[in-house]
XYZ file of C-alpha atoms in Angstrom:
759
model
C 209.470 83.436 -163.575
C 207.098 86.110 -162.357
C 210.007 88.284 -161.291
C 212.209 89.436 -164.170
C 215.831 90.303 -163.544
C 216.189 93.628 -161.712
C 212.456 93.797 -161.051
C 211.656 93.271 -157.394
C 208.264 92.571 -155.979
C 207.920 93.753 -152.398
C 204.890 93.990 -150.164
C 205.135 96.153 -147.070
C 202.557 95.967 -144.335
C 202.875 98.860 -141.929
C 200.743 101.564 -140.403
C 203.083 104.114 -141.940
C 204.382 104.604 -145.442
C 207.634 102.890 -146.421
C 209.992 104.399 -148.947
C 212.044 102.058 -151.122
C 213.825 104.320 -153.554
C 216.185 103.837 -156.467
C 216.480 100.120 -155.943
C 217.396 100.336 -152.252
C 215.455 97.679 -150.344
C 214.809 97.780 -146.641
C 215.332 94.040 -146.455
C 218.749 92.531 -147.176
C 219.087 90.382 -150.261
C 221.725 87.807 -151.085
C 224.162 89.295 -153.567
C 227.809 89.780 -154.396
C 229.872 91.588 -151.751
C 229.717 95.366 -151.859
C 232.249 96.594 -154.448
C 235.066 98.963 -153.644
C 234.783 102.559 -154.825
C 237.364 103.830 -157.271
C 238.030 107.328 -158.521
C 238.545 106.368 -162.138
C 236.975 108.513 -164.801
C 237.597 106.846 -168.136
C 235.787 106.781 -171.484
C 236.022 102.974 -171.733
C 233.940 100.650 -169.575
C 235.322 97.339 -168.342
C 233.548 94.442 -166.673
C 235.968 94.754 -163.779
C 234.984 98.371 -163.218
C 231.304 97.599 -163.614
C 231.203 94.645 -161.205
C 234.174 95.137 -158.904
C 233.724 98.814 -158.056
C 230.740 100.937 -157.052
C 231.353 103.510 -159.796
C 227.949 102.838 -161.375
C 225.946 101.762 -158.325
C 223.221 104.336 -157.753
C 222.165 104.480 -154.115
C 218.745 105.047 -152.661
C 217.616 106.234 -149.247
C 217.209 104.093 -146.115
C 213.752 103.141 -144.783
C 211.855 106.399 -144.344
C 208.517 107.091 -142.645
C 206.101 109.974 -142.496
C 205.080 110.645 -138.893
C 201.340 110.458 -138.316
C 201.205 113.865 -136.612
C 202.583 115.573 -139.712
C 205.710 116.802 -137.918
C 207.988 115.389 -140.577
C 209.563 112.209 -141.808
C 212.132 109.943 -140.206
C 215.063 108.128 -141.736
C 218.253 106.317 -140.756
C 221.643 108.020 -140.969
C 225.117 106.851 -139.900
C 225.530 107.557 -136.209
C 227.565 110.520 -135.099
C 229.206 108.175 -132.585
C 230.520 106.044 -135.448
C 228.661 102.765 -134.837
C 225.176 101.932 -136.057
C 222.497 104.325 -137.267
C 220.752 107.256 -135.638
C 217.059 107.703 -136.335
C 216.516 111.310 -137.354
C 213.506 113.465 -138.168
C 213.349 116.159 -140.837
C 210.752 118.898 -140.809
C 208.941 118.632 -144.175
C 209.157 122.344 -145.034
C 212.270 123.675 -143.301
C 214.152 120.357 -143.435
C 215.392 121.035 -139.898
C 217.152 117.878 -138.666
C 216.522 116.397 -135.214
C 218.008 113.187 -133.828
C 215.114 111.308 -132.217
C 216.901 108.095 -131.237
C 220.667 107.620 -131.181
C 222.407 104.412 -132.159
C 223.813 104.185 -128.619
C 220.262 103.966 -127.280
C 219.761 100.876 -129.443
C 222.487 98.805 -127.784
C 221.000 95.709 -126.060
C 223.780 96.033 -123.480
C 226.567 98.545 -123.050
C 229.063 96.017 -124.398
C 227.062 95.135 -127.503
C 226.918 96.894 -130.856
C 223.799 98.899 -131.757
C 221.044 96.951 -133.467
C 221.435 96.734 -137.231
C 218.080 98.033 -138.436
C 216.710 96.260 -141.506
C 213.290 97.884 -141.152
C 211.241 99.808 -138.609
C 207.796 101.240 -137.897
C 206.274 103.718 -135.459
C 203.339 103.325 -133.127
C 200.454 105.593 -134.119
C 201.363 108.108 -131.393
C 205.006 108.184 -132.494
C 206.274 107.280 -129.012
C 207.426 103.719 -129.675
C 209.679 102.325 -132.381
C 209.436 98.725 -133.621
C 212.738 97.447 -135.031
C 213.263 94.473 -137.378
C 216.780 93.015 -137.267
C 218.856 89.827 -137.629
C 216.805 88.845 -140.674
C 216.870 85.740 -142.821
C 214.907 84.301 -145.727
C 211.626 82.529 -145.245
C 210.792 81.668 -148.853
C 212.266 84.172 -151.303
C 212.307 87.226 -149.031
C 213.729 88.127 -145.630
C 210.615 87.954 -143.474
C 212.114 86.078 -140.499
C 214.033 87.963 -137.856
C 214.115 89.455 -134.376
C 211.975 92.376 -133.189
C 212.744 94.990 -130.570
C 210.701 97.917 -129.222
C 212.223 101.204 -128.080
C 210.076 103.445 -125.853
C 211.042 107.090 -126.365
C 209.596 108.182 -123.017
C 211.241 105.577 -120.783
C 214.290 105.020 -123.056
C 213.631 101.301 -122.596
C 214.758 98.831 -125.263
C 213.041 95.451 -125.069
C 213.264 92.328 -127.182
C 210.037 90.629 -128.203
C 209.319 86.912 -128.251
C 210.554 85.929 -124.784
C 212.829 82.910 -125.145
C 212.039 82.392 -128.817
C 214.802 81.075 -131.053
C 216.732 83.726 -132.964
C 215.224 84.947 -136.254
C 211.879 83.172 -135.867
C 209.449 86.108 -135.593
C 207.529 87.566 -138.542
C 205.385 90.617 -139.367
C 205.303 92.257 -135.918
C 202.831 95.152 -135.690
C 201.717 97.555 -132.964
C 198.072 97.538 -132.023
C 196.297 100.877 -132.722
C 196.864 101.949 -129.111
C 200.607 101.177 -129.198
C 200.399 98.980 -126.081
C 200.747 95.511 -127.623
C 202.539 93.910 -130.531
C 201.251 90.934 -132.507
C 203.542 88.690 -134.529
C 203.763 85.276 -136.165
C 206.106 82.595 -134.883
C 206.291 79.092 -136.341
C 202.886 79.397 -138.046
C 201.006 80.706 -134.994
C 199.991 84.240 -133.972
C 201.072 85.749 -130.655
C 200.223 88.993 -128.864
C 202.735 90.509 -126.436
C 201.854 93.165 -123.861
C 204.639 95.746 -123.846
C 204.177 96.862 -120.230
C 204.324 93.373 -118.722
C 206.046 91.346 -121.508
C 203.211 88.834 -121.129
C 202.855 86.735 -124.297
C 199.521 85.234 -125.357
C 199.444 82.578 -128.057
C 196.105 83.213 -129.747
C 196.222 80.445 -132.383
C 197.221 76.956 -131.279
C 196.892 74.719 -134.339
C 199.809 75.945 -136.460
C 202.184 73.207 -137.611
C 203.965 72.023 -140.749
C 200.735 72.030 -142.776
C 198.431 74.474 -140.928
C 199.732 77.988 -141.493
C 198.303 80.912 -139.483
C 199.066 84.552 -140.191
C 201.443 83.951 -143.086
C 201.540 82.000 -146.360
C 203.050 79.202 -148.404
C 205.603 79.688 -151.187
C 203.205 80.187 -154.090
C 200.950 82.761 -152.426
C 203.948 84.764 -151.229
C 205.524 84.796 -154.681
C 202.552 85.305 -156.971
C 199.985 87.220 -154.893
C 202.622 88.988 -152.738
C 200.864 87.595 -149.667
C 203.340 87.479 -146.790
C 201.948 89.281 -143.772
C 198.743 87.347 -143.074
C 196.977 89.168 -140.217
C 195.382 92.566 -139.527
C 194.604 94.368 -136.248
C 191.053 95.707 -136.070
C 190.836 99.522 -135.821
C 189.705 99.269 -132.175
C 192.469 96.798 -131.290
C 190.032 94.229 -129.935
C 190.339 91.626 -132.706
C 192.743 90.221 -135.264
C 191.660 89.014 -138.697
C 193.942 86.420 -140.254
C 194.415 83.930 -143.054
C 194.784 80.227 -142.368
C 196.203 77.873 -144.990
C 196.033 74.097 -145.038
C 198.812 72.800 -147.283
C 198.002 69.119 -146.699
C 197.821 67.492 -150.124
C 199.974 70.064 -151.885
C 202.889 68.129 -153.419
C 206.292 68.727 -151.851
C 209.144 69.898 -154.028
C 212.578 68.624 -153.044
C 215.812 70.538 -153.554
C 219.303 69.196 -152.973
C 222.241 71.149 -151.590
C 225.502 69.480 -152.612
C 227.914 72.194 -151.554
C 227.429 73.379 -147.975
C 228.099 70.166 -146.050
C 230.093 66.962 -146.393
C 226.989 65.051 -147.387
C 224.136 66.491 -149.483
C 221.128 67.892 -147.649
C 217.518 68.057 -148.804
C 214.972 70.857 -148.514
C 211.273 70.191 -149.065
C 208.391 72.654 -149.252
C 204.832 72.674 -150.653
C 204.894 73.873 -154.261
C 201.810 73.315 -156.445
C 202.766 72.984 -160.097
C 200.183 73.495 -162.841
C 197.148 71.288 -162.253
C 198.222 70.159 -158.777
C 196.489 70.667 -155.414
C 196.565 74.158 -153.935
C 196.478 74.967 -150.247
C 193.004 75.544 -148.821
C 192.547 79.147 -147.665
C 190.145 80.640 -145.129
C 189.896 83.870 -143.167
C 188.928 84.175 -139.522
C 188.547 86.784 -136.789
C 189.834 86.044 -133.286
C 189.812 88.140 -130.093
C 193.202 89.748 -129.549
C 193.356 88.315 -126.032
C 192.608 84.807 -127.272
C 189.474 82.759 -127.782
C 187.503 81.103 -130.540
C 187.939 82.051 -134.178
C 184.903 83.116 -136.211
C 185.450 81.900 -139.768
C 184.163 83.968 -142.654
C 181.674 81.982 -144.737
C 183.079 82.788 -148.164
C 181.423 80.450 -150.701
C 183.281 78.064 -152.991
C 185.723 75.193 -152.707
C 188.695 76.614 -150.755
C 191.153 74.660 -152.912
C 189.623 75.957 -156.141
C 189.554 79.629 -155.110
C 192.066 82.155 -153.823
C 191.425 84.667 -151.037
C 193.773 87.250 -152.475
C 193.099 90.326 -150.326
C 191.532 91.039 -146.939
C 191.195 94.224 -144.884
C 188.980 95.825 -142.282
C 186.156 97.644 -144.044
C 186.605 101.086 -142.495
C 185.412 99.849 -139.081
C 185.907 97.014 -136.595
C 182.730 95.176 -137.544
C 183.301 94.129 -141.157
C 185.954 92.863 -143.541
C 186.388 93.422 -147.260
C 187.554 90.153 -148.841
C 188.519 89.561 -152.474
C 188.190 86.059 -153.915
C 189.519 84.824 -157.257
C 188.405 81.641 -158.948
C 191.228 79.197 -159.650
C 191.228 80.195 -163.326
C 191.390 83.818 -162.063
C 188.775 84.844 -164.626
C 186.459 86.135 -161.863
C 187.270 88.400 -158.901
C 184.505 88.908 -156.333
C 184.603 91.364 -153.435
C 182.600 90.397 -150.341
C 181.677 92.310 -147.210
C 181.996 89.899 -144.280
C 180.484 90.295 -140.817
C 183.285 89.858 -138.273
C 180.872 88.700 -135.556
C 179.042 85.879 -137.343
C 181.058 85.306 -140.526
C 178.194 85.957 -142.941
C 179.186 87.450 -146.310
C 177.471 89.283 -149.140
C 178.790 90.024 -152.609
C 179.469 93.690 -153.403
C 181.197 93.761 -156.788
C 182.245 91.178 -159.377
C 184.791 91.473 -162.181
C 184.441 88.810 -164.905
C 186.752 88.356 -167.877
C 187.527 85.796 -170.565
C 191.160 85.719 -169.457
C 192.175 86.818 -165.971
C 190.793 89.448 -163.608
C 193.091 91.648 -161.549
C 192.600 91.902 -157.805
C 192.756 95.380 -156.259
C 195.513 96.347 -153.863
C 194.428 98.263 -150.780
C 190.986 99.724 -151.614
C 190.430 102.859 -149.513
C 187.235 103.421 -147.534
C 185.950 106.992 -147.768
C 182.887 108.960 -146.672
C 182.955 107.317 -143.225
C 182.862 103.878 -144.796
C 180.001 104.677 -147.175
C 182.217 103.935 -150.200
C 185.535 102.420 -151.150
C 187.875 102.916 -154.092
C 188.257 100.208 -156.725
C 190.437 99.716 -159.801
C 188.832 98.050 -162.818
C 189.493 97.452 -166.511
C 185.777 97.194 -167.349
C 186.039 100.159 -169.744
C 188.976 98.609 -171.596
C 191.384 100.746 -169.590
C 192.445 100.570 -165.951
C 190.554 103.258 -164.062
C 189.582 104.220 -160.548
C 186.001 103.845 -159.345
C 183.986 104.492 -156.225
C 181.887 101.568 -154.948
C 179.032 101.780 -152.433
C 179.278 98.650 -150.261
C 175.579 98.679 -149.332
C 174.293 98.709 -152.929
C 177.300 97.791 -155.081
C 176.775 100.930 -157.155
C 179.917 101.825 -159.141
C 180.845 105.402 -160.115
C 183.844 106.315 -162.262
C 186.433 108.680 -160.785
C 188.858 108.656 -163.749
C 188.052 108.164 -167.439
C 189.824 108.086 -170.782
C 191.874 105.927 -173.130
C 194.751 105.560 -170.678
C 195.591 103.488 -167.588
C 195.819 104.394 -163.933
C 199.094 102.676 -163.024
C 199.229 103.060 -159.244
C 197.065 104.817 -156.646
C 199.280 106.563 -154.096
C 197.170 108.594 -151.685
C 193.704 109.967 -150.995
C 193.119 113.328 -149.349
C 189.447 113.030 -148.558
C 189.220 116.425 -146.830
C 190.316 118.185 -150.014
C 188.584 115.703 -152.323
C 191.597 114.448 -154.299
C 193.046 111.067 -155.204
C 196.718 111.000 -156.250
C 197.976 108.416 -158.718
C 200.612 107.556 -161.315
C 199.707 107.550 -165.011
C 201.178 108.354 -168.421
C 198.362 109.114 -170.876
C 200.608 110.280 -173.719
C 203.328 107.608 -173.738
C 203.687 104.189 -172.080
C 207.417 104.827 -171.664
C 207.140 107.329 -168.798
C 205.466 107.840 -165.421
C 203.948 111.025 -163.937
C 201.934 112.113 -160.903
C 198.293 113.131 -161.395
C 195.391 113.900 -159.148
C 191.673 113.581 -159.834
C 188.600 114.803 -158.022
C 187.009 112.115 -155.861
C 183.504 113.332 -156.726
C 183.616 111.775 -160.205
C 183.402 115.138 -161.973
C 186.335 114.180 -164.175
C 188.567 116.986 -162.967
C 192.162 115.912 -163.624
C 195.500 117.634 -162.969
C 199.022 116.604 -163.858
C 201.375 117.623 -161.035
C 204.705 116.425 -162.448
C 206.417 119.195 -164.412
C 207.481 118.795 -168.030
C 210.471 116.586 -167.295
C 210.403 113.506 -169.557
C 211.274 110.315 -167.737
C 210.054 108.216 -164.848
C 208.823 109.819 -161.634
C 207.858 108.008 -158.443
C 206.507 109.477 -155.213
C 205.932 108.655 -151.554
C 203.318 111.101 -150.286
C 202.648 112.363 -146.790
C 199.230 111.542 -145.340
C 197.800 114.907 -146.402
C 199.612 114.817 -149.779
C 201.187 118.198 -149.020
C 204.722 116.796 -149.332
C 206.398 113.919 -151.100
C 209.724 112.202 -151.491
C 210.202 112.272 -155.253
C 212.518 110.084 -157.339
C 213.312 110.965 -160.938
C 215.306 109.051 -163.529
C 215.606 108.731 -167.292
C 217.607 106.655 -169.735
C 220.699 108.803 -169.260
C 219.819 110.186 -165.815
C 220.757 108.287 -162.671
C 217.993 108.452 -160.013
C 217.805 111.698 -158.044
C 215.757 111.852 -154.842
C 214.383 115.090 -153.433
C 211.736 116.411 -151.059
C 208.983 118.426 -152.745
C 205.820 120.288 -151.871
C 202.527 119.549 -153.571
C 200.623 120.459 -155.627
C 203.219 122.972 -156.878
C 205.985 120.319 -157.094
C 208.521 122.711 -155.557
C 211.807 121.088 -154.562
C 212.822 121.763 -150.957
C 215.957 119.649 -150.625
C 217.875 117.082 -152.644
C 218.127 113.982 -150.489
C 220.241 111.804 -152.803
C 221.765 113.068 -156.038
C 224.040 110.152 -157.018
C 226.257 112.826 -158.588
C 229.353 110.638 -158.600
C 227.573 107.889 -160.541
C 226.164 110.438 -162.988
C 229.630 111.907 -163.529
C 231.158 108.473 -164.064
C 228.457 107.637 -166.586
C 228.823 110.913 -168.478
C 232.602 110.413 -168.725
C 232.097 107.213 -170.720
C 232.008 106.920 -174.476
C 228.275 106.392 -174.278
C 226.218 104.372 -176.676
C 223.972 106.251 -179.059
C 220.476 105.571 -177.714
C 217.085 105.969 -179.379
C 213.499 104.908 -178.854
C 211.579 103.758 -181.917
C 208.412 101.938 -182.970
C 207.870 99.023 -185.315
C 204.669 97.409 -186.546
C 203.651 93.797 -185.964
C 202.122 91.800 -188.803
C 198.587 92.663 -187.658
C 199.362 96.398 -187.597
C 199.959 96.760 -183.849
C 202.654 99.310 -182.939
C 205.426 97.995 -180.677
C 207.858 100.129 -178.671
C 211.581 99.485 -178.770
C 214.989 100.938 -178.070
C 218.250 100.669 -179.984
C 221.759 101.231 -178.616
C 224.642 101.792 -181.054
C 228.385 101.965 -180.413
C 229.694 105.447 -179.632
C 231.760 105.354 -182.840
C 228.867 103.986 -184.893
C 229.364 104.041 -188.670
C 226.114 103.639 -190.677
C 228.111 102.315 -193.637
C 229.149 99.241 -191.659
C 227.142 96.212 -190.582
C 226.936 95.250 -186.910
C 225.788 92.171 -185.013
C 222.696 92.852 -182.913
C 221.665 91.438 -179.528
C 218.059 91.661 -178.352
C 217.198 91.753 -174.669
C 213.766 90.228 -173.992
C 211.442 89.667 -171.072
C 208.150 89.489 -172.943
C 205.815 88.312 -170.151
C 203.194 90.192 -168.103
C 205.527 91.036 -165.212
C 208.064 93.129 -167.086
C 208.426 96.171 -169.319
C 211.890 96.496 -170.871
C 211.363 99.671 -172.934
C 210.944 102.721 -170.716
C 212.500 106.128 -170.202
C 214.096 105.248 -166.887
C 217.534 104.438 -165.504
C 218.243 100.789 -166.317
C 220.861 100.089 -163.653
C 223.246 97.151 -163.993
C 221.600 95.660 -167.068
C 221.731 99.004 -168.912
C 225.406 99.384 -168.048
C 226.094 95.829 -169.226
C 224.483 96.751 -172.522
C 226.658 99.877 -172.633
C 229.664 97.606 -172.306
C 228.447 95.418 -175.176
C 228.137 98.431 -177.489
C 231.779 99.214 -176.734
C 232.559 95.685 -177.952
C 230.919 96.469 -181.292
C 227.381 95.174 -180.766
C 224.048 96.822 -181.370
C 221.687 96.211 -178.437
C 217.907 96.386 -178.806
C 214.775 95.519 -176.895
C 211.135 95.288 -177.940
C 208.098 95.251 -175.660
C 205.858 92.701 -177.320
C 202.128 92.689 -176.605
C 201.222 91.410 -173.166
C 204.107 93.070 -171.345
C 203.493 95.328 -168.357
C 202.911 98.473 -170.342
C 200.055 100.928 -169.671
C 198.442 100.312 -173.056
C 195.024 99.040 -172.035
C 193.175 95.803 -171.379
C 193.395 94.341 -174.881
C 197.153 94.860 -175.037
C 197.710 93.008 -171.782
C 195.199 90.188 -172.346
C 196.155 89.444 -175.966
C 198.752 86.885 -174.867
C 196.256 84.727 -172.931
C 197.164 81.098 -173.694
C 199.690 82.448 -176.237
C 202.860 82.861 -174.159
C 205.801 81.819 -176.280
C 203.786 82.064 -179.493
C 202.458 85.596 -180.034
C 205.175 86.982 -177.758
C 208.077 85.834 -179.965
C 206.092 86.378 -183.154
C 206.099 90.051 -182.210
C 209.843 89.869 -181.575
C 210.429 88.344 -185.004
C 208.119 90.860 -186.696
C 210.101 93.651 -185.067
C 213.388 92.168 -186.265
C 212.163 91.877 -189.851
C 211.005 95.489 -189.983
C 214.257 96.669 -188.398
C 216.241 94.795 -191.063
C 214.215 96.534 -193.776
C 214.649 99.933 -192.131
C 218.334 99.790 -191.157
C 220.946 98.318 -193.475
C 223.608 98.507 -190.749
C 222.127 95.436 -188.973
C 223.842 92.205 -189.996
C 220.939 89.824 -190.651
C 223.260 86.827 -190.261
C 224.372 87.780 -186.752
C 221.284 88.190 -184.587
C 221.324 87.227 -180.916
C 218.794 87.320 -178.098
C 219.020 86.929 -174.322
C 216.766 87.025 -171.290
C 216.394 85.925 -167.683
C 213.466 84.036 -166.138
C 210.453 84.668 -168.401
C 212.934 86.302 -170.762
C 214.923 83.082 -170.754
C 211.770 81.232 -171.801
C 211.157 83.684 -174.645
C 214.807 83.384 -175.718
C 214.334 79.632 -176.124
C 211.109 80.147 -178.045
C 212.764 82.626 -180.394
C 215.630 80.232 -181.138
C 213.382 77.200 -181.596
C 210.481 78.842 -183.488
C 212.468 81.241 -185.685
C 215.843 79.510 -186.188
C 216.464 81.355 -189.464
C 216.052 84.730 -187.729
C 217.769 84.277 -184.348
C 221.212 82.689 -184.468
C 222.525 83.006 -180.911
C 220.655 82.857 -177.620
C 221.490 83.076 -173.920
C 218.680 81.738 -171.711
C 219.080 82.324 -167.971
C 216.808 80.463 -165.513
C 214.086 79.734 -168.116
C 210.863 77.718 -167.913
C 211.178 75.387 -170.923
C 208.072 73.377 -169.945
C 205.209 75.554 -168.675
C 203.597 72.676 -166.762
C 206.567 72.765 -164.376
C 205.774 76.243 -163.062
C 203.393 77.141 -160.230
C 199.602 77.122 -160.362
C 198.920 80.799 -159.669
C 201.180 82.366 -162.273
C 200.984 79.837 -165.072
C 197.270 79.001 -164.866
C 196.501 82.740 -164.873
C 198.104 83.175 -168.291
C 197.883 79.679 -169.798
C 194.638 78.136 -168.541
C 193.793 75.000 -166.581
C 194.578 71.336 -166.965
C 193.417 69.008 -168.361
C 191.327 71.110 -170.762
C 194.264 73.246 -171.904
C 196.841 70.449 -172.134
C 197.298 70.906 -175.894
C 197.886 74.622 -175.420
C 200.516 73.987 -172.730
C 202.293 71.597 -175.060
C 202.310 74.042 -177.973
C 203.380 77.092 -175.955
C 206.245 75.322 -174.132
C 209.660 75.861 -175.699
C 210.753 72.285 -175.012
C 208.208 71.045 -177.567
C 210.146 72.795 -180.322
C 213.701 72.119 -179.117
C 214.462 69.898 -182.100
C 214.382 73.019 -184.314
C 217.497 74.514 -182.725
C 219.996 75.558 -185.386
C 221.976 78.324 -183.730
C 224.197 78.584 -180.662
C 222.582 78.299 -177.232
C 223.971 79.109 -173.787
C 221.708 77.716 -171.049
C 222.371 78.889 -167.461
C 220.549 77.946 -164.261
C 221.088 77.952 -160.480
C 220.649 74.559 -158.853
C 218.942 76.087 -155.776
C 216.325 78.004 -157.773
C 213.175 77.526 -155.693
C 211.173 79.671 -158.119
C 211.959 78.394 -161.623
C 213.230 74.950 -160.847
C 216.505 73.564 -162.199
C 214.403 70.557 -163.163
C 213.121 72.391 -166.248
C 216.569 73.034 -167.672
C 217.520 69.413 -166.998
C 214.517 68.257 -169.004
C 215.479 70.609 -171.814
C 219.029 69.226 -171.775
C 217.635 65.724 -172.236
C 215.437 66.860 -175.119
C 218.295 68.621 -176.898
C 220.561 65.619 -176.401
C 217.882 63.332 -177.802
C 217.816 65.379 -180.998
C 221.604 65.613 -181.265
C 221.708 69.355 -180.648
C 224.971 70.805 -179.349
C 224.810 73.684 -176.871
C 226.563 75.093 -173.819
C 225.139 74.517 -170.348
C 226.311 76.065 -167.066
C 224.874 75.241 -163.642
C 225.631 77.566 -160.718
C 225.715 75.386 -157.582
C 223.297 76.430 -154.846
C 222.333 79.763 -156.489
C 218.701 80.820 -156.488
C 216.643 82.454 -159.221
C 218.570 85.715 -159.432
C 221.906 83.851 -159.788
C 223.558 86.386 -157.460
C 224.679 84.531 -154.345
C 228.354 83.890 -153.769
C 231.394 86.080 -154.185
C 232.016 87.059 -157.783
C 228.920 85.359 -159.212
C 227.502 88.279 -161.206
C 230.930 89.160 -162.613
C 231.494 85.518 -163.580
C 228.071 85.222 -165.233
C 228.416 88.392 -167.303
C 231.976 87.492 -168.315
C 230.770 84.096 -169.506
C 227.994 85.749 -171.512
C 230.438 88.144 -173.168
C 232.824 85.315 -174.033
C 229.955 83.341 -175.545
C 228.888 86.296 -177.683
C 232.424 86.966 -178.861
C 232.788 83.333 -179.924
C 229.418 83.010 -181.639
C 228.106 86.456 -182.620
C-alpha cells in the first residue's frame, strides 16, 4: 500500500551517484513484454495502441555514473559489435565520447554472450568495474544476482562468490582501496580479495531467522532498507545491521498456477500489533573477528534502527532510532570500538517523526546536515555532534523536498523545492553558513525538474517534464543551467502525443468544508461542449506516499485517462490533505489516525464544490478509482458517501487496516490495542454494508505487499450484507498487477468495459 501505482521506491547504495531517469530503472521489473513500435500518427487513441505498441513509452537513460576524478560520466550504450553494451565515458563540457570497456571484454568466455548489465559501480580510483547481472527478486525488488569485476589495467574479468549458487549474492561493494569486495550471501557477509580470490566469511550466524547485512520484508518495503552494511572509510571495518525475525509471524502465500500441485511460500510479515524483528548494529573487522555491538538503548523489538552511517571518520557511527509508534526519532553518535552511544538530536511529534536520509558530515566532521519539520516546514539544518547545537540553513514557509549535493569548498547546498506552488519542482541552492542566502537555479520553465549532480555540482544530468511534455534529458552546466547536449528527447513519443485529439486539461483549486484549499486537475474531451452533461471519473491515491496532482508527465496512467476522455468521460483528481505535497507539516500530519475518514471527506467536499461550479458534470454519474492506497480510498468513498459516488474500481486495496504491516500502518494509524476503535472506524470493511453503487474489486493472488486476504474478507462482508459487485482475481500477480503477457492491457480493458456498463 505504501507504493502507489507508477510510483517506485528505490534505494541505491553505491560510492557513486546513480541516475534513474524518466522511469527507467536499473533493476529489471516484472511487466508485460516490451511492445512493438508502430509508425501510426492518428488523432484517436486506442487501448491496443497504448498497450501493444511503444508509441507512448517514454524512455530514460541507462545507469549512469559520475567519475570521482571529475573526468566525466559513464553510461551504457548498445555495443558497436552488435551484442551487449559498451561502457562509454562522456566529457562533461565537450561531451567527447570515449569507449572505456567494450561489450566483447565482458564475455566470460569467447563463446559466451557479453554480460547483461543490470547495474554497475566503479572503484574509487576508476580502475575497476563492479557488474550486477543475472538478477532476481528477493522480496519486492531485484537485489539477488551475480557479481563480476572487470580490471581495466589487466583486462581481467572475474566472477565473485567462488562456487556460490547462481543469483545468490547481494549488495556487493568495493572497499575504499578497490582491492576487496564485500557482499551478502544467504544472510551472511563475505569479503573477497580481488588479487587472490580468497573469500572470508566474516559473519557465521546467519540463517532463516538471523539476518546479517540485509533486511526482512517490512524493513525493505517501508524504510527502504535493503543494503545492510557499510565499509569504514579506512577499509578496516564493516558496520552492519543484524535482524532476529524469530517470533515474527509467518505469512503464507499459495501458488496454484506454476506447478501441477500448489506450492507454498512463507516469510516473516508483522501485521499491525504483531511482533517485529529485533534490530541491532555491530562493527566487525573486515578480515573477520568479533563483532562490537552498539549499545543503543531501548527494547529492540519496540524500536527501529532506521539509518546508520559512518560519522565522517572510521571511529564513529551516526545511528537514527525511531520508537515503534514513530513519534520520536533520536540520532546517536556511537563509538565503533566499544559500542557506547550518546544522544545528539531528538525529534518529537504527536504523530510521526521523519528519519533523515543520508546526513552529510561537513567541516571535517564538526557538523552534519539534518532535515527537520520543527518550524512547521521541512528545512535543512546544521547539527554539531559534540554539543547537539542546531543552526538553520534554510528558512521560510515552504518545504525542502530533497537534498541533492553539498559543495563544501564553495559553501553551497543544492536541493529541490517549490516555494510558490506544490505542483512543480525546481533546483535551488543555499549558503551552508546559515546566512539565508538562497538562489533558484532552474530557469522559468513551469513543470517538474530533477537533477543528478556531479560531485562538485558544476554539471548535472537534468530531466524536465510537464503535463503535456514528455520527459527530456539533457546535460547542463551549473549554476548557469546552460544545456550542453540533449541526451534523450523522446521526440517520437512527444510527436505521437501531439498528434492525438488531446483532452482539455486544467489545474484548479477547491475548498474543503474547513476552508482548506485543495489542488486538483480536470480533463475534458477534446470536443467538449459546456452545454452538455458528462459522467466524471475521479482518480485517487489519497495517502502519504502519493501526490496525484502535479505539473509532470503522467505516463501510462495519464494516457489511460486521455483514452477515457475520448470515450466521453471527464477525468479529475484531487490531492486531499495528507498526500505527499510540499505544503508543510500540518498538511501532512492532519490525517494521523484519520485515513479513510478525512481523506475521503476532502474528496467529497471537492466533488460538491465542483458540482456547484460546473453544470456540465452529471451529478448522477460519478465514479472513482485507485490502486493500493487509492483502492482503499475508493472503497471508503463508495461506502461513506454512497449518494455522491456511484461507481468505483478498487485495485489491490487494504479494506481492513489491521491486515497491513506494522511500520506503515502504525505510523499513520497508531498502535494496538489502544487505537483499536480507530482502526475499526477508519477501515473500509466496517462500512461495507452501505454500498449502493457499482463496485469492481481487483486483486492479484500473489500480492506479498497488500495481501489478497483483505479482499477476500471484504468479499465475505459484502456477501453477508447481500451486496452485489464484480470481483476479479489475477492468479499469481503481485501488487502492481503487471506480471504475465497481456496483463495490463487486460486489466485496463476490463476497467473500461465496467465503466461503459455502469457509468
